[in-house]
mmCIF file of C-alpha atoms in Angstrom:
data_model
loop_
_atom_site.group_PDB
_atom_site.id
_atom_site.type_symbol
_atom_site.label_atom_id
_atom_site.label_comp_id
_atom_site.label_asym_id
_atom_site.label_seq_id
_atom_site.Cartn_x
_atom_site.Cartn_y
_atom_site.Cartn_z
ATOM 1 C CA UNK A 1 3.035 64.413 2.948
ATOM 2 C CA UNK A 2 -0.633 63.428 3.057
ATOM 3 C CA UNK A 3 -1.845 63.008 -0.526
ATOM 4 C CA UNK A 4 -5.363 61.908 -1.437
ATOM 5 C CA UNK A 5 -7.751 61.870 -4.365
ATOM 6 C CA UNK A 6 -6.729 62.296 -7.991
ATOM 7 C CA UNK A 7 -3.235 63.587 -8.693
ATOM 8 C CA UNK A 8 -3.317 66.287 -11.399
ATOM 9 C CA UNK A 9 -0.484 66.440 -13.939
ATOM 10 C CA UNK A 10 -1.033 69.579 -16.062
ATOM 11 C CA UNK A 11 0.466 70.059 -19.500
ATOM 12 C CA UNK A 12 2.985 72.832 -20.140
ATOM 13 C CA UNK A 13 1.518 75.283 -22.679
ATOM 14 C CA UNK A 14 3.631 77.091 -25.279
ATOM 15 C CA UNK A 15 2.694 80.136 -27.341
ATOM 16 C CA UNK A 16 3.018 80.678 -31.105
ATOM 17 C CA UNK A 17 6.699 81.618 -30.699
ATOM 18 C CA UNK A 18 7.401 78.482 -28.667
ATOM 19 C CA UNK A 19 7.710 80.283 -25.322
ATOM 20 C CA UNK A 20 6.131 79.156 -22.073
ATOM 21 C CA UNK A 21 2.550 80.476 -22.050
ATOM 22 C CA UNK A 22 2.235 81.379 -18.370
ATOM 23 C CA UNK A 23 -1.295 82.796 -18.533
ATOM 24 C CA UNK A 24 -2.564 79.675 -20.294
ATOM 25 C CA UNK A 25 -0.854 77.480 -17.718
ATOM 26 C CA UNK A 26 -2.465 79.448 -14.900
ATOM 27 C CA UNK A 27 -5.892 79.046 -16.532
ATOM 28 C CA UNK A 28 -5.302 75.334 -17.161
ATOM 29 C CA UNK A 29 -4.316 74.693 -13.546
ATOM 30 C CA UNK A 30 -7.119 76.891 -12.241
ATOM 31 C CA UNK A 31 -9.718 74.902 -14.173
ATOM 32 C CA UNK A 32 -8.322 71.670 -12.768
ATOM 33 C CA UNK A 33 -8.315 72.985 -9.216
ATOM 34 C CA UNK A 34 -12.057 73.585 -9.458
ATOM 35 C CA UNK A 35 -12.415 69.794 -9.415
ATOM 36 C CA UNK A 36 -10.343 69.473 -6.225
ATOM 37 C CA UNK A 37 -7.404 67.224 -7.080
ATOM 38 C CA UNK A 38 -5.262 65.830 -4.288
ATOM 39 C CA UNK A 39 -2.148 67.575 -5.607
ATOM 40 C CA UNK A 40 -0.747 69.348 -8.654
ATOM 41 C CA UNK A 41 2.397 67.851 -10.218
ATOM 42 C CA UNK A 42 3.756 70.585 -12.470
ATOM 43 C CA UNK A 43 6.578 70.286 -15.040
ATOM 44 C CA UNK A 44 6.559 66.498 -14.816
ATOM 45 C CA UNK A 45 6.108 63.889 -17.551
ATOM 46 C CA UNK A 46 2.805 65.177 -18.932
ATOM 47 C CA UNK A 47 4.282 68.653 -18.577
ATOM 48 C CA UNK A 48 7.170 67.741 -20.928
ATOM 49 C CA UNK A 49 9.802 67.927 -18.213
ATOM 50 C CA UNK A 50 12.700 66.814 -20.487
ATOM 51 C CA UNK A 51 11.919 69.597 -22.990
ATOM 52 C CA UNK A 52 11.921 72.504 -20.512
ATOM 53 C CA UNK A 53 14.805 74.846 -19.828
ATOM 54 C CA UNK A 54 15.607 75.485 -16.185
ATOM 55 C CA UNK A 55 14.133 78.984 -16.506
ATOM 56 C CA UNK A 56 10.909 77.587 -17.973
ATOM 57 C CA UNK A 57 10.767 74.932 -15.273
ATOM 58 C CA UNK A 58 11.131 77.574 -12.562
ATOM 59 C CA UNK A 59 8.452 79.769 -14.132
ATOM 60 C CA UNK A 60 6.013 76.878 -14.481
ATOM 61 C CA UNK A 61 6.405 75.959 -10.812
ATOM 62 C CA UNK A 62 5.890 79.566 -9.761
ATOM 63 C CA UNK A 63 2.679 79.756 -11.819
ATOM 64 C CA UNK A 64 1.373 76.540 -10.251
ATOM 65 C CA UNK A 65 2.119 77.659 -6.699
ATOM 66 C CA UNK A 66 0.397 80.984 -7.315
ATOM 67 C CA UNK A 67 -2.643 79.259 -8.804
ATOM 68 C CA UNK A 68 -2.921 76.786 -5.905
ATOM 69 C CA UNK A 69 -2.800 79.586 -3.290
ATOM 70 C CA UNK A 70 -1.707 77.161 -0.612
ATOM 71 C CA UNK A 71 -4.921 75.159 -0.829
ATOM 72 C CA UNK A 72 -3.519 72.215 -2.786
ATOM 73 C CA UNK A 73 -0.025 70.694 -2.554
ATOM 74 C CA UNK A 74 2.216 71.505 -5.522
ATOM 75 C CA UNK A 75 5.042 69.179 -6.502
ATOM 76 C CA UNK A 76 7.526 69.813 -9.307
ATOM 77 C CA UNK A 77 9.477 67.503 -11.539
ATOM 78 C CA UNK A 78 13.223 67.296 -10.945
ATOM 79 C CA UNK A 79 15.904 64.989 -12.237
ATOM 80 C CA UNK A 80 18.554 64.320 -14.825
ATOM 81 C CA UNK A 81 22.154 65.240 -13.976
ATOM 82 C CA UNK A 82 22.600 65.873 -10.271
ATOM 83 C CA UNK A 83 23.515 69.519 -10.788
ATOM 84 C CA UNK A 84 20.356 70.129 -12.804
ATOM 85 C CA UNK A 85 18.193 68.236 -10.318
ATOM 86 C CA UNK A 86 19.548 70.328 -7.445
ATOM 87 C CA UNK A 87 19.018 73.610 -9.281
ATOM 88 C CA UNK A 88 15.453 72.593 -10.145
ATOM 89 C CA UNK A 89 14.850 71.548 -6.541
ATOM 90 C CA UNK A 90 16.174 74.814 -5.104
ATOM 91 C CA UNK A 91 14.193 76.902 -7.574
ATOM 92 C CA UNK A 92 11.051 74.913 -6.732
ATOM 93 C CA UNK A 93 11.663 75.475 -3.016
ATOM 94 C CA UNK A 94 12.073 79.213 -3.569
ATOM 95 C CA UNK A 95 8.853 79.273 -5.594
ATOM 96 C CA UNK A 96 7.003 77.670 -2.677
ATOM 97 C CA UNK A 97 6.537 74.102 -3.959
ATOM 98 C CA UNK A 98 5.776 71.412 -1.400
ATOM 99 C CA UNK A 99 7.852 68.623 -2.902
ATOM 100 C CA UNK A 100 9.409 66.971 -5.938
ATOM 101 C CA UNK A 101 8.786 64.059 -8.243
ATOM 102 C CA UNK A 102 12.305 62.778 -8.814
ATOM 103 C CA UNK A 103 12.814 61.552 -12.367
ATOM 104 C CA UNK A 104 15.449 58.921 -13.246
ATOM 105 C CA UNK A 105 18.996 60.187 -13.852
ATOM 106 C CA UNK A 106 20.033 60.313 -17.509
ATOM 107 C CA UNK A 107 22.374 57.760 -19.089
ATOM 108 C CA UNK A 108 24.881 57.243 -16.242
ATOM 109 C CA UNK A 109 23.639 54.660 -13.764
ATOM 110 C CA UNK A 110 25.935 53.721 -10.903
ATOM 111 C CA UNK A 111 25.512 51.019 -8.270
ATOM 112 C CA UNK A 112 22.888 51.009 -5.544
ATOM 113 C CA UNK A 113 24.945 53.291 -3.313
ATOM 114 C CA UNK A 114 25.252 55.875 -6.071
ATOM 115 C CA UNK A 115 21.495 56.152 -6.630
ATOM 116 C CA UNK A 116 20.948 56.378 -2.886
ATOM 117 C CA UNK A 117 23.400 59.284 -2.719
ATOM 118 C CA UNK A 118 21.628 60.959 -5.657
ATOM 119 C CA UNK A 119 18.240 60.710 -3.930
ATOM 120 C CA UNK A 120 19.662 61.836 -0.582
ATOM 121 C CA UNK A 121 21.186 64.977 -2.101
ATOM 122 C CA UNK A 122 17.910 66.092 -3.693
ATOM 123 C CA UNK A 123 15.790 65.156 -0.661
ATOM 124 C CA UNK A 124 17.839 67.552 1.440
ATOM 125 C CA UNK A 125 16.241 70.386 -0.555
ATOM 126 C CA UNK A 126 12.570 69.347 -0.661
ATOM 127 C CA UNK A 127 10.539 66.200 0.084
ATOM 128 C CA UNK A 128 10.914 63.665 -2.725
ATOM 129 C CA UNK A 129 8.675 61.101 -4.369
ATOM 130 C CA UNK A 130 10.857 58.690 -6.344
ATOM 131 C CA UNK A 131 9.685 57.809 -9.857
ATOM 132 C CA UNK A 132 10.370 54.129 -10.557
ATOM 133 C CA UNK A 133 10.524 53.701 -14.321
ATOM 134 C CA UNK A 134 13.025 53.283 -17.131
ATOM 135 C CA UNK A 135 16.477 52.737 -15.672
ATOM 136 C CA UNK A 136 15.228 52.993 -12.084
ATOM 137 C CA UNK A 137 14.076 49.490 -11.144
ATOM 138 C CA UNK A 138 14.308 49.047 -7.376
ATOM 139 C CA UNK A 139 14.170 45.972 -5.184
ATOM 140 C CA UNK A 140 12.027 45.955 -2.046
ATOM 141 C CA UNK A 141 15.198 46.228 0.027
ATOM 142 C CA UNK A 142 16.342 49.278 -1.923
ATOM 143 C CA UNK A 143 13.004 51.033 -1.497
ATOM 144 C CA UNK A 144 13.092 50.389 2.256
ATOM 145 C CA UNK A 145 16.597 51.859 2.364
ATOM 146 C CA UNK A 146 15.496 54.911 0.387
ATOM 147 C CA UNK A 147 12.363 55.341 2.495
ATOM 148 C CA UNK A 148 14.563 55.713 5.572
ATOM 149 C CA UNK A 149 16.202 58.825 4.091
ATOM 150 C CA UNK A 150 14.750 61.984 5.678
ATOM 151 C CA UNK A 151 12.643 63.734 3.066
ATOM 152 C CA UNK A 152 11.859 60.678 0.930
ATOM 153 C CA UNK A 153 8.085 60.419 1.237
ATOM 154 C CA UNK A 154 6.812 58.216 -1.567
ATOM 155 C CA UNK A 155 7.202 56.121 -4.694
ATOM 156 C CA UNK A 156 5.462 56.511 -8.043
ATOM 157 C CA UNK A 157 5.403 53.238 -9.973
ATOM 158 C CA UNK A 158 5.744 53.604 -13.737
ATOM 159 C CA UNK A 159 6.815 50.001 -14.392
ATOM 160 C CA UNK A 160 3.591 48.091 -13.892
ATOM 161 C CA UNK A 161 5.291 44.997 -12.494
ATOM 162 C CA UNK A 162 2.580 44.003 -10.038
ATOM 163 C CA UNK A 163 4.648 41.240 -8.437
ATOM 164 C CA UNK A 164 7.487 43.670 -7.753
ATOM 165 C CA UNK A 165 5.370 46.553 -6.495
ATOM 166 C CA UNK A 166 3.405 44.206 -4.209
ATOM 167 C CA UNK A 167 6.644 43.043 -2.604
ATOM 168 C CA UNK A 168 7.820 46.644 -2.332
ATOM 169 C CA UNK A 169 4.601 47.727 -0.616
ATOM 170 C CA UNK A 170 4.722 44.820 1.815
ATOM 171 C CA UNK A 171 8.367 45.465 2.699
ATOM 172 C CA UNK A 172 7.878 49.195 3.262
ATOM 173 C CA UNK A 173 4.710 48.759 5.299
ATOM 174 C CA UNK A 174 6.467 46.165 7.447
ATOM 175 C CA UNK A 175 9.698 48.117 7.966
ATOM 176 C CA UNK A 176 8.604 51.764 7.725
ATOM 177 C CA UNK A 177 4.878 51.883 8.439
ATOM 178 C CA UNK A 178 1.819 53.393 6.753
ATOM 179 C CA UNK A 179 3.046 56.949 6.201
ATOM 180 C CA UNK A 180 5.027 56.304 3.020
ATOM 181 C CA UNK A 181 2.967 57.094 -0.126
ATOM 182 C CA UNK A 182 2.633 54.812 -3.151
ATOM 183 C CA UNK A 183 0.856 55.623 -6.365
ATOM 184 C CA UNK A 184 0.173 54.144 -9.751
ATOM 185 C CA UNK A 185 2.007 56.223 -12.330
ATOM 186 C CA UNK A 186 1.284 54.211 -15.470
ATOM 187 C CA UNK A 187 -0.109 56.105 -18.467
ATOM 188 C CA UNK A 188 -3.927 56.165 -18.262
ATOM 189 C CA UNK A 189 -3.612 54.750 -14.750
ATOM 190 C CA UNK A 190 -7.354 54.243 -14.310
ATOM 191 C CA UNK A 191 -7.194 51.153 -16.541
ATOM 192 C CA UNK A 192 -4.876 49.375 -14.091
ATOM 193 C CA UNK A 193 -6.231 50.667 -10.789
ATOM 194 C CA UNK A 194 -8.152 47.470 -10.154
ATOM 195 C CA UNK A 195 -4.837 45.646 -9.881
ATOM 196 C CA UNK A 196 -3.163 48.371 -7.822
ATOM 197 C CA UNK A 197 -6.028 48.640 -5.366
ATOM 198 C CA UNK A 198 -5.754 44.892 -4.897
ATOM 199 C CA UNK A 199 -2.228 45.353 -3.516
ATOM 200 C CA UNK A 200 -3.104 48.339 -1.368
ATOM 201 C CA UNK A 201 -2.205 51.250 -3.665
ATOM 202 C CA UNK A 202 -5.060 53.756 -3.856
ATOM 203 C CA UNK A 203 -3.364 56.857 -5.274
ATOM 204 C CA UNK A 204 -2.855 57.405 -9.003
ATOM 205 C CA UNK A 205 -1.935 60.062 -11.499
ATOM 206 C CA UNK A 206 -4.687 60.890 -13.980
ATOM 207 C CA UNK A 207 -3.811 62.221 -17.428
ATOM 208 C CA UNK A 208 -7.528 62.399 -18.223
ATOM 209 C CA UNK A 209 -8.055 64.831 -15.354
ATOM 210 C CA UNK A 210 -6.037 67.384 -17.349
ATOM 211 C CA UNK A 211 -8.638 67.576 -20.132
ATOM 212 C CA UNK A 212 -11.806 65.853 -18.892
ATOM 213 C CA UNK A 213 -11.886 66.149 -15.088
ATOM 214 C CA UNK A 214 -15.579 65.295 -14.958
ATOM 215 C CA UNK A 215 -14.774 61.880 -16.440
ATOM 216 C CA UNK A 216 -11.837 61.348 -14.075
ATOM 217 C CA UNK A 217 -13.861 62.289 -11.010
ATOM 218 C CA UNK A 218 -16.819 60.134 -12.101
ATOM 219 C CA UNK A 219 -14.489 57.137 -12.320
ATOM 220 C CA UNK A 220 -13.145 57.896 -8.848
ATOM 221 C CA UNK A 221 -16.753 58.104 -7.618
ATOM 222 C CA UNK A 222 -17.454 54.571 -8.834
ATOM 223 C CA UNK A 223 -18.401 54.802 -12.520
ATOM 224 C CA UNK A 224 -16.741 51.486 -13.376
ATOM 225 C CA UNK A 225 -18.431 51.354 -16.797
ATOM 226 C CA UNK A 226 -15.986 54.058 -17.895
ATOM 227 C CA UNK A 227 -13.264 51.389 -17.979
ATOM 228 C CA UNK A 228 -14.851 49.692 -20.996
ATOM 229 C CA UNK A 229 -16.681 52.705 -22.390
ATOM 230 C CA UNK A 230 -13.844 55.225 -22.258
ATOM 231 C CA UNK A 231 -10.483 54.232 -20.766
ATOM 232 C CA UNK A 232 -9.800 51.035 -22.709
ATOM 233 C CA UNK A 233 -10.541 52.700 -26.081
ATOM 234 C CA UNK A 234 -8.390 55.645 -24.988
ATOM 235 C CA UNK A 235 -5.469 53.308 -24.269
ATOM 236 C CA UNK A 236 -5.850 51.739 -27.717
ATOM 237 C CA UNK A 237 -5.718 55.211 -29.251
ATOM 238 C CA UNK A 238 -2.764 56.226 -27.086
ATOM 239 C CA UNK A 239 -0.837 53.145 -28.198
ATOM 240 C CA UNK A 240 -0.957 54.045 -31.893
ATOM 241 C CA UNK A 241 1.989 56.480 -31.757
ATOM 242 C CA UNK A 242 4.934 56.726 -29.330
ATOM 243 C CA UNK A 243 4.580 59.812 -27.163
ATOM 244 C CA UNK A 244 0.812 60.014 -27.419
ATOM 245 C CA UNK A 245 0.619 59.687 -23.626
ATOM 246 C CA UNK A 246 1.508 63.403 -23.712
ATOM 247 C CA UNK A 247 0.391 64.498 -27.187
ATOM 248 C CA UNK A 248 -3.191 63.301 -26.727
ATOM 249 C CA UNK A 249 -3.446 65.124 -23.411
ATOM 250 C CA UNK A 250 -2.457 68.384 -25.087
ATOM 251 C CA UNK A 251 -4.955 67.673 -27.844
ATOM 252 C CA UNK A 252 -7.607 67.035 -25.200
ATOM 253 C CA UNK A 253 -6.849 70.339 -23.486
ATOM 254 C CA UNK A 254 -7.235 72.071 -26.851
ATOM 255 C CA UNK A 255 -10.667 70.460 -27.226
ATOM 256 C CA UNK A 256 -11.750 72.290 -24.058
ATOM 257 C CA UNK A 257 -11.160 75.632 -25.789
ATOM 258 C CA UNK A 258 -7.802 76.356 -24.170
ATOM 259 C CA UNK A 259 -4.847 76.379 -26.579
ATOM 260 C CA UNK A 260 -1.763 74.754 -24.997
ATOM 261 C CA UNK A 261 0.302 75.020 -28.173
ATOM 262 C CA UNK A 262 2.264 72.133 -29.692
ATOM 263 C CA UNK A 263 4.350 69.480 -28.024
ATOM 264 C CA UNK A 264 8.099 69.851 -28.332
ATOM 265 C CA UNK A 265 10.391 67.422 -30.183
ATOM 266 C CA UNK A 266 11.020 64.554 -30.008
ATOM 267 C CA UNK A 267 7.253 64.269 -29.422
ATOM 268 C CA UNK A 268 4.847 64.947 -32.285
ATOM 269 C CA UNK A 269 1.365 66.433 -32.187
ATOM 270 C CA UNK A 270 -1.604 64.100 -32.529
ATOM 271 C CA UNK A 271 -2.761 63.517 -36.094
ATOM 272 C CA UNK A 272 -6.098 65.146 -37.054
ATOM 273 C CA UNK A 273 -7.864 61.804 -37.409
ATOM 274 C CA UNK A 274 -6.682 60.796 -33.935
ATOM 275 C CA UNK A 275 -7.835 64.110 -32.471
ATOM 276 C CA UNK A 276 -11.264 63.473 -34.015
ATOM 277 C CA UNK A 277 -11.301 60.012 -32.443
ATOM 278 C CA UNK A 278 -10.334 61.540 -29.088
ATOM 279 C CA UNK A 279 -13.105 64.126 -29.358
ATOM 280 C CA UNK A 280 -15.686 61.401 -29.885
ATOM 281 C CA UNK A 281 -14.300 59.381 -26.981
ATOM 282 C CA UNK A 282 -14.493 62.405 -24.681
ATOM 283 C CA UNK A 283 -18.045 63.146 -25.789
ATOM 284 C CA UNK A 284 -19.093 59.586 -25.023
ATOM 285 C CA UNK A 285 -17.159 59.488 -21.755
ATOM 286 C CA UNK A 286 -18.847 62.653 -20.546
ATOM 287 C CA UNK A 287 -22.240 61.153 -21.354
ATOM 288 C CA UNK A 288 -21.408 58.021 -19.365
ATOM 289 C CA UNK A 289 -20.131 60.137 -16.465
ATOM 290 C CA UNK A 290 -23.277 62.283 -16.491
ATOM 291 C CA UNK A 291 -25.523 59.215 -16.505
ATOM 292 C CA UNK A 292 -23.629 57.802 -13.531
ATOM 293 C CA UNK A 293 -24.040 61.080 -11.680
ATOM 294 C CA UNK A 294 -27.796 61.118 -12.288
ATOM 295 C CA UNK A 295 -28.154 57.495 -11.199
ATOM 296 C CA UNK A 296 -26.161 58.161 -8.042
ATOM 297 C CA UNK A 297 -28.248 61.239 -7.220
ATOM 298 C CA UNK A 298 -31.469 59.320 -7.788
ATOM 299 C CA UNK A 299 -30.343 56.469 -5.534
ATOM 300 C CA UNK A 300 -29.295 58.928 -2.830
ATOM 301 C CA UNK A 301 -32.709 60.608 -2.942
ATOM 302 C CA UNK A 302 -34.677 57.456 -2.316
#
């Protein structure tokens, strides 16, 4: 699977009755696709994967595939108990998804061989990117072993252990080659991309892309001042309340004029004063992004 550019993780919208708002999701994904992300990861962490029923998960994937129209890869979240992960994987395959982001299993964690068997079973359905976070902490040797499984195509790092991920990258490149994908999956990944690029990881998931794609794309185009002017203050705001890595994204989508509804428990919606702070951050970030675009255009015209 050849991924490139910014990886788009849309939110999952709900209506006033708490049901999946399919039309809003289609509009949300459509707006993001206008900015040409490298892939759409639907019903994943930002999409409140743990809070979705299997029927909602299936519907969300179908909406994303329809919106992408084959022009952008669509990957779906899958995970939890093996039976659930397999049902999600099969439903995603039937909907036309290109692959899966495999979340950590819940609670029960067996030995190395058990996790390998878990990954192998799901990868038989659709190509899998393994999500390393929480209970899934893999050694370089384990990742090499998993990368040899047909259908295992990448690793998303949500740990942020640079020493570990560097050794993982080196081991996989040495034993497997360049085709295996790695990406930075930390919340607000732009803040840590300097470190990840230094170890050869160029791909990253962008929560900001979901509500301010012009800021996310300006950063990708070289607007490094956004790190201090936008991303670092955003991380400070995100750190005020557990779960804000999702709640603030939904609040940001609402600021664009599209109502994604509330987050589901155990998450809580962003407090009004934090939404106001986010709105000001986005306003300033857009100004910085616009100034970078003008400067770049002026330099190109010389």
